[in-house]
Amino acid sequence: MREEQLTSVVVPVYNSEATIEACIRSILGQTVSRLELIVIDDGSTDGSGDICDRLARQDARMKVIHQPNKGRTEARHVGVQNGSGEWVCFVDSDDMLKPEALARLTAATSSDTDIVFGNAKSLIPQGDASPATHHYPLQEFRHLAVRAEGTIGVPWGSLYRRSVLTPWLFNLPRHIMMGEDYIFWLRLVFTTQKPVALVYENVYCKGDDHTSNSFRWSADYCYELNELRKNSIPDNLHREFMADMLADRLENMYSVALWTPRSDWQDSPYYRELLADLSANGIQIAPKGRLFLALPSLRLRRLYNWVSRRLRVIG
């Protein structure tokens, strides 16, 4: 029988006193026998740090690091640097792991992969039968990652070999708060050369996503995010992944149009370059998308988006 390896679970915490205890208990209650929990109190101003310290005194597997607020991405990096497990799992402070989550994920680890992707049901049509674990060719998975398919693009709910979690994955501008996890994944899948193990099971319980609910996209922000995207994919592979990059850039553009007036983006470098790259690659925006972008007012675009979602016709 293969010896169970130590798994490091990293939890960044900022003002999460209402949820952090349940999160921590879901991790310490895992069915695996070898785990360490590294909690990064990222400058919390509520009682989160005290709750973490109290729980750490009750379980030697848990370590708490207090630091000034540096943002979630840097907090994760600090957690990786202070762990010792060969495999690393990220959990957000308002989420929980299912009791056998780490057991399911670690069972899929091997010398043949650096990434075990959990919640892989998000990649297949609902109801399709799939094996418990499957190794996905890396190049095909890279295309999925660039398009941000399913739950690719979020770091939680998966396992990563520590050796591929290089500082570059976490080296992002502090103000990049939406899309930073997507850039993390892009850099990750172009760091490894091994196929990805998929676990077709929902192992993660997601709490309320406050960041995406409150974030408002802008053309300038998307322009900077796209520069990070381009720099995360090797130059010699840009042509192969151009259609995937354009698909995600277009989705970002729809988000901009949904939240900002047309005058803010119609002449922006982001929109102009997107249209030019679509044309250069022979890609046309779908009729529904063209209509959405052509609507003159923010109110009409929001109404169109609401009706489209209700009728399930957004393409």
Short mmCIF file of C-alpha atoms in Angstrom, two decimals:
data_model
loop_
_atom_site.label_atom_id
_atom_site.label_comp_id
_atom_site.label_asym_id
_atom_site.label_seq_id
_atom_site.Cartn_x
_atom_site.Cartn_y
_atom_site.Cartn_z
CA MET A 1 0.00 0.00 0.00
CA ARG A 2 1.28 3.46 -0.92
CA GLU A 3 2.29 5.55 2.08
CA GLU A 4 0.00 8.54 2.59
CA GLN A 5 1.76 11.79 1.78
CA LEU A 6 1.49 14.99 3.77
CA THR A 7 -0.93 17.53 2.28
CA SER A 8 -0.68 21.23 3.06
CA VAL A 9 -3.97 23.13 3.15
CA VAL A 10 -3.62 26.90 2.82
CA VAL A 11 -6.39 29.28 3.91
CA PRO A 12 -6.07 33.06 3.42
CA VAL A 13 -8.27 34.93 5.92
CA TYR A 14 -9.48 38.50 5.92
CA ASN A 15 -12.39 39.57 8.15
CA SER A 16 -14.13 36.21 8.02
CA GLU A 17 -15.19 35.76 11.65
CA ALA A 18 -18.65 34.51 10.64
CA THR A 19 -17.33 31.62 8.53
CA ILE A 20 -13.73 30.83 9.43
CA GLU A 21 -14.41 28.37 12.27
CA ALA A 22 -16.67 26.18 10.10
CA CYS A 23 -14.06 26.35 7.33
CA ILE A 24 -11.23 25.26 9.63
CA ARG A 25 -13.24 22.46 11.23
CA SER A 26 -14.13 21.08 7.80
CA ILE A 27 -10.39 20.84 7.04
CA LEU A 28 -9.27 19.41 10.36
CA GLY A 29 -12.11 16.88 10.12
CA GLN A 30 -10.83 15.37 6.88
CA THR A 31 -10.56 11.59 6.72
CA VAL A 32 -6.90 11.63 5.66
CA SER A 33 -4.38 10.96 8.40
CA ARG A 34 -1.64 13.34 7.28
CA LEU A 35 -2.38 17.02 6.74
CA GLU A 36 -1.16 20.39 7.91
CA LEU A 37 -3.26 23.53 7.90
CA ILE A 38 -1.59 26.89 7.33
CA VAL A 39 -3.89 29.84 7.97
CA ILE A 40 -2.76 33.29 6.89
CA ASP A 41 -4.50 36.05 8.83
CA ASP A 42 -4.10 38.78 6.23
CA GLY A 43 -4.49 41.83 8.44
CA SER A 44 -8.01 41.08 9.68
CA THR A 45 -9.62 43.84 11.73
CA ASP A 46 -12.42 41.69 13.18
CA GLY A 47 -12.18 38.62 15.41
CA SER A 48 -10.90 36.27 12.69
CA GLY A 49 -7.34 36.15 14.00
CA ASP A 50 -8.45 35.35 17.56
CA ILE A 51 -10.69 32.53 16.32
CA CYS A 52 -7.79 31.05 14.33
CA ASP A 53 -5.42 31.27 17.30
CA ARG A 54 -7.96 29.55 19.57
CA LEU A 55 -8.46 26.68 17.14
CA ALA A 56 -4.71 26.32 16.57
CA ARG A 57 -4.18 25.81 20.29
CA GLN A 58 -6.53 22.84 20.08
CA ASP A 59 -4.86 21.07 17.13
CA ALA A 60 -1.12 20.78 16.54
CA ARG A 61 -1.67 20.27 12.80
CA MET A 62 -2.68 23.92 12.45
CA LYS A 63 -0.38 26.92 12.13
CA VAL A 64 -1.50 30.58 12.08
CA ILE A 65 0.56 33.34 10.51
CA HIS A 66 -0.48 36.95 11.14
CA GLN A 67 0.63 39.59 8.65
CA PRO A 68 -0.34 43.08 7.44
CA ASN A 69 -2.95 43.01 4.69
CA LYS A 70 -1.29 42.09 1.39
CA GLY A 71 -4.21 40.58 -0.52
CA ARG A 72 -5.45 37.03 -1.06
CA THR A 73 -2.93 36.05 -3.74
CA GLU A 74 0.10 37.04 -1.67
CA ALA A 75 -1.45 35.38 1.41
CA ARG A 76 -1.68 32.10 -0.50
CA HIS A 77 1.95 32.45 -1.51
CA VAL A 78 2.99 32.95 2.12
CA GLY A 79 1.05 29.81 3.01
CA VAL A 80 2.86 27.79 0.34
CA GLN A 81 6.21 29.08 1.56
CA ASN A 82 5.43 28.03 5.13
CA GLY A 83 4.11 24.54 4.35
CA SER A 84 6.02 21.31 3.96
CA GLY A 85 3.61 18.93 2.24
CA GLU A 86 4.39 17.66 -1.24
CA TRP A 87 0.83 18.51 -2.30
CA VAL A 88 -1.00 21.79 -1.63
CA CYS A 89 -4.72 22.54 -1.48
CA PHE A 90 -6.22 26.05 -1.29
CA VAL A 91 -9.44 26.77 0.58
CA ASP A 92 -11.10 30.17 0.90
CA SER A 93 -12.14 31.31 4.36
CA ASP A 94 -15.88 31.36 3.61
CA ASP A 95 -15.89 27.86 2.08
CA MET A 96 -15.65 24.28 3.34
CA LEU A 97 -14.26 20.94 2.22
CA LYS A 98 -16.49 17.91 2.12
CA PRO A 99 -15.35 15.28 4.68
CA GLU A 100 -13.59 13.02 2.15
CA ALA A 101 -12.38 15.78 -0.19
CA LEU A 102 -8.66 15.35 0.47
CA ALA A 103 -8.97 11.57 0.41
CA ARG A 104 -10.57 11.73 -3.03
CA LEU A 105 -7.97 14.18 -4.33
CA THR A 106 -4.89 12.51 -2.88
CA ALA A 107 -6.02 9.14 -4.23
CA ALA A 108 -5.55 10.60 -7.71
CA THR A 109 -1.97 11.78 -7.10
CA SER A 110 0.91 10.02 -8.82
CA SER A 111 4.34 10.72 -10.24
CA ASP A 112 2.63 11.22 -13.62
CA THR A 113 0.88 14.47 -12.75
CA ASP A 114 1.48 17.78 -10.99
CA ILE A 115 -2.19 18.85 -10.87
CA VAL A 116 -5.24 17.03 -9.55
CA PHE A 117 -8.28 18.99 -10.67
CA GLY A 118 -11.30 18.50 -8.42
CA ASN A 119 -14.92 19.33 -9.26
CA ALA A 120 -14.32 18.07 -12.80
CA LYS A 121 -18.04 17.54 -13.24
CA SER A 122 -18.05 21.18 -14.30
CA LEU A 123 -16.28 20.12 -17.51
CA ILE A 124 -18.84 17.56 -18.72
CA PRO A 125 -22.56 17.72 -19.55
CA GLN A 126 -24.74 17.01 -16.54
CA GLY A 127 -25.71 13.36 -16.32
CA ASP A 128 -22.82 12.03 -18.39
CA ALA A 129 -21.11 9.03 -16.83
CA SER A 130 -17.41 9.48 -16.13
CA PRO A 131 -14.76 7.49 -14.27
CA ALA A 132 -13.83 8.51 -10.75
CA THR A 133 -10.44 9.70 -12.00
CA HIS A 134 -9.14 10.41 -15.47
CA HIS A 135 -5.88 11.77 -16.82
CA TYR A 136 -6.47 14.58 -19.29
CA PRO A 137 -3.86 15.40 -21.97
CA LEU A 138 -2.07 18.57 -20.92
CA GLN A 139 -2.35 20.42 -24.24
CA GLU A 140 -6.11 19.85 -24.37
CA PHE A 141 -6.45 20.94 -20.74
CA ARG A 142 -4.50 24.10 -21.54
CA HIS A 143 -7.13 25.04 -24.12
CA LEU A 144 -9.83 24.55 -21.48
CA ALA A 145 -7.86 26.68 -19.02
CA VAL A 146 -7.40 29.57 -21.46
CA ARG A 147 -11.16 29.53 -22.10
CA ALA A 148 -11.78 29.23 -18.32
CA GLU A 149 -14.09 26.25 -18.79
CA GLY A 150 -16.05 25.02 -15.79
CA THR A 151 -14.29 25.77 -12.52
CA ILE A 152 -10.87 26.05 -14.13
CA GLY A 153 -9.80 29.53 -13.18
CA VAL A 154 -10.32 29.15 -9.42
CA PRO A 155 -7.54 27.72 -7.24
CA TRP A 156 -9.76 26.05 -4.64
CA GLY A 157 -10.92 22.44 -4.76
CA SER A 158 -7.79 21.01 -6.40
CA LEU A 159 -4.34 19.72 -5.47
CA TYR A 160 -1.02 21.05 -6.76
CA ARG A 161 2.46 19.61 -6.46
CA ARG A 162 4.46 22.09 -4.40
CA SER A 163 7.30 22.20 -6.94
CA VAL A 164 5.08 23.82 -9.62
CA LEU A 165 3.80 26.57 -7.28
CA THR A 166 6.62 28.94 -8.17
CA PRO A 167 6.70 32.60 -7.05
CA TRP A 168 5.77 33.68 -10.60
CA LEU A 169 2.27 32.23 -10.17
CA PHE A 170 1.59 34.65 -7.34
CA ASN A 171 3.43 37.69 -8.72
CA LEU A 172 0.48 39.91 -9.63
CA PRO A 173 -0.32 43.60 -9.08
CA ARG A 174 -2.19 44.07 -5.81
CA HIS A 175 -5.16 45.79 -7.48
CA ILE A 176 -5.89 42.77 -9.71
CA MET A 177 -8.69 41.31 -7.60
CA MET A 178 -10.92 39.80 -10.30
CA GLY A 179 -9.29 37.46 -12.78
CA GLU A 180 -6.18 36.91 -10.64
CA ASP A 181 -7.09 33.25 -10.16
CA TYR A 182 -7.46 32.86 -13.93
CA ILE A 183 -3.92 34.19 -14.43
CA PHE A 184 -2.73 31.80 -11.70
CA TRP A 185 -4.14 28.88 -13.70
CA LEU A 186 -2.68 30.06 -17.00
CA ARG A 187 0.78 30.30 -15.51
CA LEU A 188 0.31 26.95 -13.78
CA VAL A 189 -0.68 24.92 -16.85
CA PHE A 190 2.20 26.36 -18.86
CA THR A 191 4.65 25.51 -16.06
CA THR A 192 3.99 21.77 -15.92
CA GLN A 193 4.52 19.27 -18.76
CA LYS A 194 2.43 16.47 -17.24
CA PRO A 195 -1.19 15.50 -17.90
CA VAL A 196 -3.82 16.65 -15.40
CA ALA A 197 -5.68 14.19 -13.19
CA LEU A 198 -9.42 14.92 -13.07
CA VAL A 199 -11.62 13.90 -10.14
CA TYR A 200 -15.24 13.76 -11.27
CA GLU A 201 -16.68 14.65 -7.91
CA ASN A 202 -17.73 17.86 -6.19
CA VAL A 203 -15.37 17.95 -3.22
CA TYR A 204 -15.80 21.61 -2.33
CA CYS A 205 -18.61 23.59 -0.70
CA LYS A 206 -18.54 27.16 -2.03
CA GLY A 207 -19.77 30.00 0.14
CA ASP A 208 -21.02 33.38 -1.01
CA ASP A 209 -18.73 34.94 -3.60
CA HIS A 210 -18.63 38.55 -2.48
CA THR A 211 -15.89 39.68 -4.88
CA SER A 212 -17.64 38.74 -8.13
CA ASN A 213 -20.96 40.01 -6.80
CA SER A 214 -19.60 43.50 -6.17
CA PHE A 215 -16.93 43.86 -8.88
CA ARG A 216 -17.55 46.24 -11.78
CA TRP A 217 -15.55 45.59 -14.94
CA SER A 218 -13.97 48.41 -16.95
CA ALA A 219 -12.22 48.49 -20.30
CA ASP A 220 -8.96 49.69 -18.72
CA TYR A 221 -9.03 46.85 -16.20
CA CYS A 222 -9.65 44.28 -18.95
CA TYR A 223 -6.81 45.73 -20.99
CA GLU A 224 -4.39 45.19 -18.10
CA LEU A 225 -5.78 41.71 -17.44
CA ASN A 226 -5.27 40.81 -21.10
CA GLU A 227 -1.65 41.98 -20.95
CA LEU A 228 -1.16 39.60 -18.01
CA ARG A 229 -2.89 36.87 -20.00
CA LYS A 230 -0.59 37.34 -22.99
CA ASN A 231 2.50 37.32 -20.78
CA SER A 232 1.34 34.10 -19.08
CA ILE A 233 1.20 32.13 -22.33
CA PRO A 234 4.53 31.52 -24.09
CA ASP A 235 4.92 33.71 -27.18
CA ASN A 236 5.47 30.73 -29.46
CA LEU A 237 2.06 29.33 -28.45
CA HIS A 238 -0.01 32.48 -28.93
CA ARG A 239 -1.22 31.49 -32.39
CA GLU A 240 -2.38 28.07 -31.20
CA PHE A 241 -4.34 29.57 -28.30
CA MET A 242 -5.53 32.76 -30.01
CA ALA A 243 -9.13 31.58 -30.52
CA ASP A 244 -9.34 30.61 -26.85
CA MET A 245 -7.89 33.94 -25.73
CA LEU A 246 -10.32 35.83 -27.94
CA ALA A 247 -13.28 33.87 -26.55
CA ASP A 248 -12.41 34.90 -23.00
CA ARG A 249 -11.58 38.46 -24.02
CA LEU A 250 -15.03 38.72 -25.61
CA GLU A 251 -16.67 37.46 -22.42
CA ASN A 252 -14.76 40.15 -20.51
CA MET A 253 -16.04 42.72 -23.02
CA TYR A 254 -19.62 41.65 -22.38
CA SER A 255 -19.01 42.20 -18.67
CA VAL A 256 -17.68 45.70 -19.38
CA ALA A 257 -20.71 46.53 -21.53
CA LEU A 258 -23.04 45.26 -18.82
CA TRP A 259 -21.66 47.62 -16.16
CA THR A 260 -20.32 50.72 -17.90
CA PRO A 261 -21.76 53.26 -20.37
CA ARG A 262 -20.93 52.79 -24.03
CA SER A 263 -19.00 56.08 -24.04
CA ASP A 264 -16.52 54.54 -21.56
CA TRP A 265 -15.50 51.66 -23.81
CA GLN A 266 -16.45 52.14 -27.47
CA ASP A 267 -13.18 53.95 -28.25
CA SER A 268 -11.04 52.17 -25.66
CA PRO A 269 -7.82 50.37 -26.65
CA TYR A 270 -9.28 47.15 -25.24
CA TYR A 271 -12.36 47.18 -27.49
CA ARG A 272 -10.48 48.39 -30.56
CA GLU A 273 -7.78 45.72 -30.21
CA LEU A 274 -10.39 43.02 -29.57
CA LEU A 275 -12.28 43.90 -32.76
CA ALA A 276 -9.02 44.04 -34.74
CA ASP A 277 -7.84 40.65 -33.45
CA LEU A 278 -11.22 39.04 -34.10
CA SER A 279 -11.13 40.33 -37.67
CA ALA A 280 -7.50 39.27 -38.22
CA ASN A 281 -8.34 35.74 -37.12
CA GLY A 282 -11.55 35.47 -39.15
CA ILE A 283 -13.77 35.25 -36.06
CA GLN A 284 -17.18 36.92 -36.00
CA ILE A 285 -19.15 37.89 -32.93
CA ALA A 286 -22.38 35.88 -32.70
CA PRO A 287 -25.54 37.82 -33.68
CA LYS A 288 -26.79 37.94 -30.07
CA GLY A 289 -23.45 39.36 -28.96
CA ARG A 290 -23.41 41.97 -31.74
CA LEU A 291 -26.91 43.07 -30.78
CA PHE A 292 -25.98 43.29 -27.11
CA LEU A 293 -22.93 45.46 -27.81
CA ALA A 294 -24.87 47.66 -30.24
CA LEU A 295 -27.60 48.57 -27.76
CA PRO A 296 -27.16 52.30 -27.05
CA SER A 297 -27.92 52.43 -23.34
CA LEU A 298 -26.74 50.64 -20.23
CA ARG A 299 -30.36 50.06 -19.18
CA LEU A 300 -31.19 48.28 -22.44
CA ARG A 301 -28.10 46.07 -22.25
CA ARG A 302 -28.95 45.03 -18.69
CA LEU A 303 -32.55 44.32 -19.69
CA TYR A 304 -31.36 42.29 -22.69
CA ASN A 305 -28.97 40.33 -20.47
CA TRP A 306 -31.71 39.62 -17.91
CA VAL A 307 -34.17 38.42 -20.57
CA SER A 308 -31.50 36.34 -22.30
CA ARG A 309 -30.60 34.54 -19.10
CA ARG A 310 -34.23 33.87 -18.33
CA LEU A 311 -34.74 32.39 -21.79
CA ARG A 312 -31.38 30.55 -21.71
CA VAL A 313 -30.34 32.00 -25.06
CA ILE A 314 -27.02 33.63 -24.16
CA GLY A 315 -24.38 32.14 -26.42
#
